[in-house]
Coordinates of C-alpha atoms and ligand atoms in Angstrom, one line a residue:
M1 CA 34.3 42.2 -26.9
P2 CA 32.2 43.5 -24.1
I3 CA 33.3 46.8 -22.6
M4 CA 34.0 46.6 -18.9
E5 CA 33.8 50.1 -17.6
P6 CA 35.9 50.5 -14.4
Y7 CA 33.0 52.3 -12.6
R8 CA 29.4 51.7 -11.8
I9 CA 26.5 54.2 -12.1
K10 CA 25.4 55.9 -8.9
V11 CA 23.1 58.7 -10.3
V12 CA 21.1 58.6 -13.5
E13 CA 19.3 61.1 -15.7
P14 CA 16.3 60.1 -17.9
I15 CA 16.7 60.6 -21.6
P16 CA 13.8 61.9 -23.7
I17 CA 12.1 59.2 -25.8
T18 CA 10.3 60.9 -28.7
T19 CA 8.0 59.9 -31.5
P20 CA 8.8 60.3 -35.2
E21 CA 6.1 62.9 -35.4
Q22 CA 7.5 65.0 -32.5
R23 CA 11.0 64.8 -34.1
R24 CA 9.6 65.9 -37.5
R25 CA 8.0 68.9 -35.9
A26 CA 11.1 69.7 -33.9
M27 CA 13.3 69.7 -37.0
E28 CA 10.8 71.9 -38.9
R29 CA 10.8 74.4 -36.1
A30 CA 14.6 74.2 -35.9
G31 CA 15.0 75.0 -39.6
Y32 CA 16.7 71.6 -39.9
N33 CA 19.6 72.8 -37.9
Q34 CA 20.5 70.5 -34.9
F35 CA 21.9 73.5 -33.0
N36 CA 18.3 74.8 -32.7
L37 CA 17.1 71.6 -30.9
S38 CA 16.4 71.6 -27.2
A39 CA 17.9 68.9 -24.9
D40 CA 14.3 67.7 -24.3
E41 CA 14.0 66.8 -28.0
V42 CA 17.2 64.7 -28.2
T43 CA 17.5 61.1 -27.2
I44 CA 21.2 60.4 -27.7
D45 CA 23.4 63.5 -28.0
L46 CA 26.6 63.0 -29.9
L47 CA 27.0 66.7 -30.9
T48 CA 30.1 67.1 -28.9
D49 CA 32.3 65.5 -26.2
S50 CA 33.1 69.0 -24.8
G51 CA 31.7 69.9 -21.4
T52 CA 29.3 67.0 -21.7
N53 CA 31.2 64.6 -19.4
A54 CA 29.8 62.7 -16.4
V55 CA 31.7 63.6 -13.3
S56 CA 32.8 61.0 -10.6
A57 CA 31.7 60.9 -7.0
A58 CA 35.2 62.0 -6.1
Q59 CA 34.9 65.0 -8.4
L60 CA 31.6 66.0 -6.9
A61 CA 33.0 65.7 -3.4
A62 CA 36.0 67.8 -4.4
G63 CA 33.6 70.4 -5.8
I64 CA 31.8 70.7 -2.5
D65 CA 35.2 71.5 -1.0
G66 CA 35.6 74.3 -3.6
D67 CA 36.9 77.5 -2.2
E68 CA 35.4 80.6 -3.7
T69 CA 38.0 83.0 -2.4
Y70 CA 38.7 85.7 -5.1
A71 CA 42.5 85.6 -5.0
G72 CA 44.7 82.7 -4.0
S73 CA 42.0 80.2 -3.2
R74 CA 42.8 76.7 -1.9
S75 CA 41.0 75.4 -5.0
W76 CA 43.5 77.3 -7.3
H77 CA 46.5 75.8 -5.5
R78 CA 45.0 72.3 -5.9
F79 CA 44.3 72.9 -9.6
R80 CA 47.7 74.3 -10.2
Q81 CA 49.3 71.3 -8.6
A82 CA 47.2 68.9 -10.7
V83 CA 48.1 70.7 -13.9
G84 CA 51.8 71.1 -12.8
D85 CA 52.0 67.3 -12.3
L86 CA 51.2 66.9 -16.0
M87 CA 53.1 69.7 -17.5
N88 CA 56.2 71.2 -16.0
Y89 CA 55.7 74.8 -17.3
E90 CA 56.7 77.8 -15.3
H91 CA 53.6 79.8 -16.0
I92 CA 50.1 78.3 -15.7
L93 CA 47.2 80.6 -16.5
P94 CA 43.5 79.7 -16.1
A95 CA 40.8 80.6 -18.6
H96 CA 37.1 79.7 -18.8
Q97 CA 37.4 77.7 -22.0
G98 CA 39.9 76.7 -24.7
R99 CA 39.1 79.4 -27.2
A100 CA 39.7 82.1 -24.6
A101 CA 43.1 80.7 -23.9
E102 CA 43.8 80.6 -27.6
R103 CA 42.8 84.1 -28.1
I104 CA 45.1 85.3 -25.3
L105 CA 48.0 83.3 -26.6
F106 CA 47.7 84.4 -30.2
T107 CA 47.2 88.0 -29.2
A108 CA 50.5 87.9 -27.4
L109 CA 52.4 85.8 -29.9
L110 CA 51.2 86.8 -33.4
K111 CA 51.5 90.1 -35.3
P112 CA 49.2 90.9 -38.2
G113 CA 50.4 89.1 -41.4
Q114 CA 52.1 86.3 -39.5
M115 CA 50.9 82.7 -39.5
S116 CA 50.2 79.8 -37.2
V117 CA 51.3 76.5 -38.7
S118 CA 49.5 73.3 -37.5
N119 CA 48.7 69.7 -38.2
T120 CA 45.1 71.0 -38.3
H121 CA 43.7 74.0 -36.5
F122 CA 40.4 73.4 -34.7
D123 CA 37.7 75.9 -36.0
T124 CA 37.9 78.3 -33.0
T125 CA 41.6 78.2 -33.2
R126 CA 41.5 79.0 -36.9
A127 CA 39.1 81.8 -36.2
N128 CA 41.2 83.3 -33.4
V129 CA 44.3 83.3 -35.7
A130 CA 42.3 84.9 -38.6
L131 CA 40.7 87.5 -36.4
L132 CA 44.2 88.9 -35.7
G133 CA 44.8 89.3 -39.4
C134 CA 47.0 86.2 -39.5
E135 CA 47.0 83.1 -41.5
P136 CA 46.2 79.6 -40.1
R137 CA 48.1 77.1 -42.3
D138 CA 47.2 73.4 -42.0
L139 CA 49.9 70.9 -42.9
P140 CA 48.3 67.5 -42.3
C141 CA 50.4 64.4 -43.1
R142 CA 49.7 62.7 -46.4
E143 CA 48.1 59.6 -45.0
A144 CA 45.3 61.8 -43.6
A145 CA 43.9 62.3 -47.1
D146 CA 43.1 58.6 -47.4
L147 CA 40.1 58.1 -45.1
D148 CA 40.3 54.3 -45.5
S149 CA 44.0 53.9 -44.6
P150 CA 44.6 52.2 -41.3
A151 CA 47.8 54.2 -40.7
P152 CA 48.1 54.6 -36.9
F153 CA 49.0 58.3 -36.6
K154 CA 47.0 60.1 -39.3
G155 CA 46.9 63.2 -37.0
N156 CA 50.6 63.9 -37.7
I157 CA 51.9 67.0 -39.3
D158 CA 53.6 66.7 -42.7
L159 CA 57.3 67.1 -41.7
D160 CA 58.5 67.7 -45.2
A161 CA 56.0 70.5 -45.7
L162 CA 56.9 72.0 -42.3
R163 CA 60.6 71.9 -43.1
E164 CA 59.9 73.6 -46.4
V165 CA 57.9 76.4 -44.8
L166 CA 60.5 76.9 -42.0
S167 CA 63.5 76.8 -44.2
G168 CA 62.1 79.1 -46.9
P169 CA 61.2 82.7 -47.3
E170 CA 58.0 82.3 -45.3
R171 CA 60.0 81.5 -42.1
E172 CA 59.8 85.1 -40.9
R173 CA 56.0 85.0 -41.0
V174 CA 55.7 81.9 -38.8
G175 CA 54.7 83.0 -35.3
L176 CA 54.3 79.5 -33.9
V177 CA 53.7 75.8 -34.7
L178 CA 50.6 74.4 -33.0
M179 CA 50.2 70.7 -32.8
T180 CA 46.6 69.6 -32.0
V181 CA 46.6 66.3 -30.0
T182 CA 44.4 64.5 -30.9
N183 CA 43.7 66.1 -34.3
N184 CA 40.0 66.9 -34.0
G185 CA 39.7 68.7 -37.3
G186 CA 41.6 65.7 -38.9
G187 CA 39.2 62.9 -38.0
G188 CA 40.2 62.7 -34.3
Q189 CA 43.5 61.0 -35.3
P190 CA 46.4 60.9 -32.9
V191 CA 49.9 62.4 -33.3
S192 CA 52.9 60.1 -32.7
M193 CA 55.7 60.9 -30.3
A194 CA 58.1 60.4 -33.3
N195 CA 56.3 63.1 -35.2
L196 CA 56.2 65.4 -32.2
I197 CA 60.0 64.9 -31.5
A198 CA 60.8 65.6 -35.2
T199 CA 58.6 68.7 -35.1
R200 CA 60.4 69.8 -31.9
E201 CA 63.7 69.5 -33.7
L202 CA 62.6 71.5 -36.7
C203 CA 61.2 74.2 -34.4
R204 CA 64.4 74.4 -32.4
Q205 CA 66.5 74.5 -35.6
F206 CA 64.5 77.4 -37.0
G207 CA 63.8 79.2 -33.7
V208 CA 60.0 78.9 -33.7
P209 CA 58.0 78.2 -30.6
L210 CA 56.1 74.9 -30.5
F211 CA 52.7 74.8 -28.7
L212 CA 50.3 71.9 -28.1
D213 CA 46.6 72.3 -28.5
A214 CA 46.2 69.6 -25.8
A215 CA 42.4 69.4 -25.4
R216 CA 42.6 65.6 -25.7
F217 CA 46.1 65.0 -24.4
A218 CA 45.2 61.9 -22.4
E219 CA 43.4 60.2 -25.4
N220 CA 46.4 61.0 -27.6
A221 CA 48.7 59.5 -24.9
W222 CA 46.6 56.4 -24.7
L223 CA 46.8 55.8 -28.4
V224 CA 50.6 56.3 -28.3
T225 CA 50.8 53.5 -25.6
Q226 CA 48.7 51.3 -27.9
R227 CA 50.2 52.0 -31.3
E228 CA 53.7 53.3 -31.1
E229 CA 56.8 51.1 -30.6
G230 CA 58.9 52.2 -27.7
Y231 CA 55.9 53.4 -25.6
R232 CA 54.0 50.2 -24.9
D233 CA 55.5 49.9 -21.4
H234 CA 54.8 53.6 -20.6
T235 CA 51.8 54.7 -18.6
P236 CA 49.5 57.2 -20.4
R237 CA 50.5 59.8 -17.7
Q238 CA 54.2 59.2 -18.6
V239 CA 53.5 59.7 -22.3
A240 CA 51.4 62.8 -21.6
Q241 CA 54.2 64.3 -19.5
A242 CA 56.7 63.5 -22.3
M243 CA 54.4 65.2 -24.8
F244 CA 54.2 68.4 -22.8
A245 CA 58.0 68.3 -22.1
L246 CA 58.6 68.4 -25.9
A247 CA 56.7 71.7 -26.4
D248 CA 57.3 75.2 -25.3
G249 CA 53.8 75.5 -24.0
C250 CA 50.2 74.5 -24.5
V251 CA 46.6 75.7 -24.7
A252 CA 44.2 73.1 -23.4
S253 CA 40.4 73.2 -23.2
L254 CA 39.7 71.2 -20.1
K255 CA 36.1 70.6 -21.1
K256 CA 37.4 67.4 -22.8
D257 CA 40.1 65.6 -20.9
G258 CA 39.5 67.5 -17.7
I259 CA 36.4 65.3 -17.5
A260 CA 34.4 68.3 -16.3
H261 CA 32.1 71.0 -17.7
I262 CA 34.1 74.1 -18.2
G263 CA 37.7 75.4 -18.0
A264 CA 41.0 75.7 -19.8
V265 CA 44.6 76.3 -19.2
L266 CA 47.4 78.3 -21.0
A267 CA 50.9 77.3 -19.9
F268 CA 54.5 77.9 -21.0
N269 CA 57.9 79.0 -19.8
D270 CA 58.5 82.3 -21.5
D271 CA 58.5 85.2 -18.9
R272 CA 58.0 87.9 -21.4
L273 CA 55.0 86.1 -22.9
A274 CA 53.7 85.7 -19.3
D275 CA 53.7 89.4 -18.7
I276 CA 51.4 90.0 -21.7
C277 CA 49.2 87.0 -21.2
Q278 CA 48.6 87.7 -17.5
L279 CA 47.4 91.2 -18.4
H280 CA 44.9 89.7 -20.9
V281 CA 43.7 87.0 -18.5
I282 CA 43.0 89.6 -15.8
A283 CA 41.4 92.0 -18.3
S284 CA 39.1 89.5 -19.9
E285 CA 38.9 86.2 -17.9
G286 CA 39.3 87.1 -14.3
F287 CA 42.1 87.2 -11.7
L288 CA 45.1 84.9 -12.3
T289 CA 43.9 82.4 -9.7
Y290 CA 40.5 81.6 -11.2
G291 CA 40.4 82.8 -14.9
G292 CA 36.6 82.6 -15.2
M293 CA 36.2 79.4 -13.3
T294 CA 34.6 78.9 -9.9
G295 CA 36.5 77.3 -7.0
R296 CA 34.2 74.3 -7.5
D297 CA 35.2 74.0 -11.2
L298 CA 38.9 74.2 -10.3
D299 CA 38.6 71.4 -7.7
M300 CA 36.5 69.2 -10.0
L301 CA 39.1 69.7 -12.7
A302 CA 42.0 68.9 -10.4
Q303 CA 40.3 65.6 -9.6
G304 CA 39.3 65.0 -13.2
L305 CA 42.9 65.5 -14.4
A306 CA 44.0 62.8 -11.9
E307 CA 41.4 60.4 -13.2
V308 CA 41.8 61.0 -16.9
T309 CA 45.1 59.2 -17.3
D310 CA 43.9 56.0 -15.5
P311 CA 44.7 53.2 -17.9
L312 CA 41.5 51.4 -17.0
Y313 CA 39.4 54.4 -17.7
L314 CA 41.2 55.1 -21.0
R315 CA 41.0 51.5 -22.1
A316 CA 37.2 51.5 -21.5
R317 CA 36.7 54.8 -23.3
A318 CA 38.7 53.7 -26.3
S319 CA 36.9 50.4 -26.5
M320 CA 33.6 52.3 -26.5
T321 CA 34.5 54.1 -29.6
E322 CA 35.9 50.9 -31.1
Y323 CA 32.6 49.2 -30.4
L324 CA 30.7 52.0 -32.0
A325 CA 33.0 51.6 -35.1
E326 CA 32.1 47.9 -35.2
V327 CA 28.3 48.6 -35.1
V328 CA 28.7 51.3 -37.7
D329 CA 30.7 49.0 -39.9
A330 CA 28.0 46.2 -39.4
A331 CA 25.5 48.8 -40.5
G332 CA 27.3 49.2 -43.8
V333 CA 28.6 52.7 -43.2
T334 CA 32.3 53.6 -43.7
I335 CA 34.2 55.8 -41.3
V336 CA 37.5 57.6 -41.2
R337 CA 39.8 54.8 -40.2
P338 CA 41.2 53.8 -37.8
P339 CA 38.7 54.9 -35.1
G340 CA 40.1 57.5 -32.7
I341 CA 38.7 58.0 -29.3
H342 CA 36.5 61.1 -28.9
A343 CA 34.5 60.6 -32.0
L344 CA 33.8 58.6 -35.1
Y345 CA 33.6 60.4 -38.4
L346 CA 31.1 58.8 -40.9
N347 CA 31.8 59.0 -44.6
A348 CA 28.4 60.4 -45.7
G349 CA 29.6 61.2 -49.2
R350 CA 30.2 57.5 -49.8
L351 CA 26.9 56.4 -48.3
L352 CA 24.8 59.0 -50.2
P353 CA 26.4 59.2 -53.7
H354 CA 23.1 60.5 -55.1
L355 CA 23.6 63.8 -53.3
R356 CA 26.0 66.5 -54.6
P357 CA 28.1 68.5 -52.2
D358 CA 25.7 71.5 -52.7
Q359 CA 22.8 69.2 -51.5
F360 CA 24.8 68.6 -48.3
P361 CA 25.0 64.8 -47.9
G362 CA 26.6 65.1 -44.5
H363 CA 23.8 67.3 -43.3
G364 CA 21.3 64.9 -44.9
L365 CA 22.7 62.0 -42.9
A366 CA 22.9 64.0 -39.7
C367 CA 19.2 65.0 -40.1
E368 CA 18.2 61.5 -40.8
L369 CA 19.9 60.2 -37.6
Y370 CA 17.8 62.7 -35.7
L371 CA 14.5 62.1 -37.6
Q372 CA 14.8 58.3 -37.4
G373 CA 16.3 58.0 -34.0
G374 CA 16.5 61.2 -32.0
I375 CA 20.3 61.1 -32.4
R376 CA 22.0 64.5 -32.6
C377 CA 25.4 64.9 -34.3
A378 CA 27.4 67.4 -36.4
E379 CA 28.0 67.7 -40.1
L380 CA 31.6 68.2 -41.2
G381 CA 31.3 68.7 -44.9
S382 CA 30.2 71.4 -47.4
L383 CA 27.6 73.0 -45.1
Y384 CA 30.4 73.6 -42.5
L385 CA 33.5 74.1 -44.6
A386 CA 32.6 75.3 -48.1
E387 CA 32.1 78.9 -49.2
I388 CA 28.4 79.5 -50.1
D389 CA 27.3 82.6 -52.0
D390 CA 24.2 84.4 -51.1
D391 CA 22.4 82.8 -54.1
G392 CA 23.3 79.3 -52.7
T393 CA 26.2 78.5 -55.0
V394 CA 28.6 76.2 -53.2
R395 CA 32.4 76.8 -53.8
N396 CA 35.5 75.1 -52.6
S397 CA 33.8 72.0 -51.1
P398 CA 36.0 70.1 -48.8
P399 CA 37.4 66.7 -50.2
H400 CA 35.1 64.7 -47.9
E401 CA 31.5 64.9 -46.7
L402 CA 31.7 63.7 -43.1
V403 CA 29.4 63.5 -40.0
R404 CA 31.0 63.4 -36.6
L405 CA 29.5 61.2 -33.8
A406 CA 31.2 62.6 -30.7
V407 CA 31.1 60.4 -27.6
P408 CA 30.8 62.2 -24.2
R409 CA 32.9 60.7 -21.4
R410 CA 31.3 58.2 -19.1
V411 CA 27.8 59.2 -20.3
Y412 CA 26.4 56.5 -22.6
T413 CA 26.5 52.7 -22.3
Q414 CA 27.2 50.1 -24.8
T415 CA 23.4 49.6 -25.3
H416 CA 23.1 53.3 -26.3
L417 CA 25.7 52.8 -29.0
E418 CA 24.1 49.6 -30.2
Y419 CA 20.9 51.7 -30.7
V420 CA 22.9 54.2 -32.8
G421 CA 24.1 51.3 -34.9
E422 CA 20.5 50.1 -35.4
V423 CA 19.3 53.5 -36.5
L424 CA 22.2 53.8 -38.9
A425 CA 21.6 50.4 -40.3
K426 CA 18.0 51.4 -41.0
I427 CA 19.1 54.4 -42.9
A428 CA 21.9 52.5 -44.8
K429 CA 19.3 50.0 -46.1
H430 CA 17.7 52.7 -48.2
P431 CA 20.3 55.4 -48.5
E432 CA 18.6 56.7 -51.7
R433 CA 15.7 57.8 -49.6
V434 CA 17.7 60.4 -47.7
P435 CA 16.9 63.8 -49.2
G436 CA 19.4 66.6 -49.9
Y437 CA 18.9 70.0 -48.3
R438 CA 19.0 73.6 -49.4
L439 CA 19.7 76.7 -47.3
T440 CA 16.8 79.1 -46.6
K441 CA 19.0 81.3 -44.4
N442 CA 22.7 81.5 -45.1
P443 CA 24.6 83.7 -42.7
Q444 CA 28.1 84.5 -43.9
V445 CA 29.7 84.3 -40.5
L446 CA 29.5 81.1 -38.3
R447 CA 27.0 79.6 -40.7
P448 CA 26.5 76.2 -39.0
F449 CA 25.3 77.7 -35.8
H450 CA 22.5 79.7 -37.2
C451 CA 21.7 78.8 -40.7
R452 CA 18.3 77.3 -41.6
L453 CA 17.5 74.7 -44.3
E454 CA 14.8 72.7 -45.8
P455 CA 14.7 69.2 -47.4
I456 CA 14.7 69.1 -51.2
T457 CA 11.6 67.1 -51.9
S458 CA 11.3 67.2 -55.7
Ligands
F0G1 N1 40.9 72.9 -29.6 C1 40.3 71.7 -29.9 C2 41.1 70.6 -30.5 C3 38.9 71.5 -29.7 O1 38.4 70.4 -30.1 C4 38.2 72.6 -29.1 C5 36.7 72.5 -28.9 C6 38.8 73.8 -28.8 C7 40.2 73.9 -29.0 C8 38.1 74.9 -28.1 O2 37.8 74.7 -26.8 O3 35.4 74.6 -26.7 O4 36.8 74.9 -24.6 O5 36.6 76.7 -26.3 N2 36.1 71.5 -29.4 C9 34.6 71.3 -29.2 C10 34.2 70.2 -30.1 C11 33.8 72.5 -29.3 O6 33.0 69.9 -30.2 O7 35.1 69.5 -30.8 P1 36.6 75.3 -26.1

């Protein structure tokens, strides 16, 4: 079905069209690490949907009206009102991006040795928990393990496992339960209201605070209106408000569903927590009425937060990803089913059975997408998630070798996605030709961002 975007294009930006030879040289220079590529070398950039959004004319206009007053700017009040309309929390604190908000929350909430329990922690979230000497524990629901299952809410937390942790001897170690909506680390799958309500009950029963990692709250809300009985007549905004009302607070990177380029919010009701978090915001982010953002950012976000729950916008965005799923399927490549909204996750392990985890099939597919079509995306497999010794021995590979194609908001058209499908189809015709890779530089910390590799040619 054709996608009917509820907007037209007023300003355009050329995208680089490169030759195979230019791409080969670019990848050699980059040590076959897509993070080392320059924008000028990338034709379709599906590395992330974070901060890569196209803003509306109304957002730009709002930005021009941005008030750069240090304390108590008009932009802050407009931002606070827009956030407050979605989430009825007493304390709303700004931060420059999601991971800063996470760090501040965890610093205030967790003591060394405690744990954060989640459906799945996003990487930075996991890192921020671990950096405090705490344990990030993921309890994804069972359906999540079956990539092919069409279950509608594979982002859910495993309620039995959660009850077991909360009712057992580990209860004292649990500092918070963090529900990531949608579940980015778990294939971009949504969380149902039923799961959230049951989690709320367990948290209340055992006296543990429940927070949302609400980076993609509007996309989760949309999928609830589409997939969950009892919510079909709700607007996405009503569902979002109901989601926030179930939790004690949230951290939200606004680089996603704020449809802007930077920003985050940390919000909750607890006054004691507010005292500590406010200190940390001032000490490391900026005063409490800007938190590392400019007045322009605050105003663009206030407008973005009004636009993001528009059902017409969300329908078009969801159908974009569904369309991409169709072209990928037609290309003969399997994905984590069912498609979510912000990204598709390709099953590289299945497409490239000739490559062992220590030859990084996901990375092989991601490199091939660039070499053949100038498409940039991210591996989510052994290169990212396994432990790799200095001598290159790969341990504890994840169960699946995936590649994430993230779709920036309002940036690409259906034709661009058709092109991605064509390039994938070309690769999928001769998957055996895709080489494996070996590491030539293997940093032990934050490996994906600055490792270097080379193709295995023999
Ligand atoms: N939580 C989730 C669920 C995220 O997806 C991200 C970022 C963050 C927190 C951190 O927010 O980037 O503003 O500091 N995800 C990006 C991605 C980077 O590509 O998925 P941030």
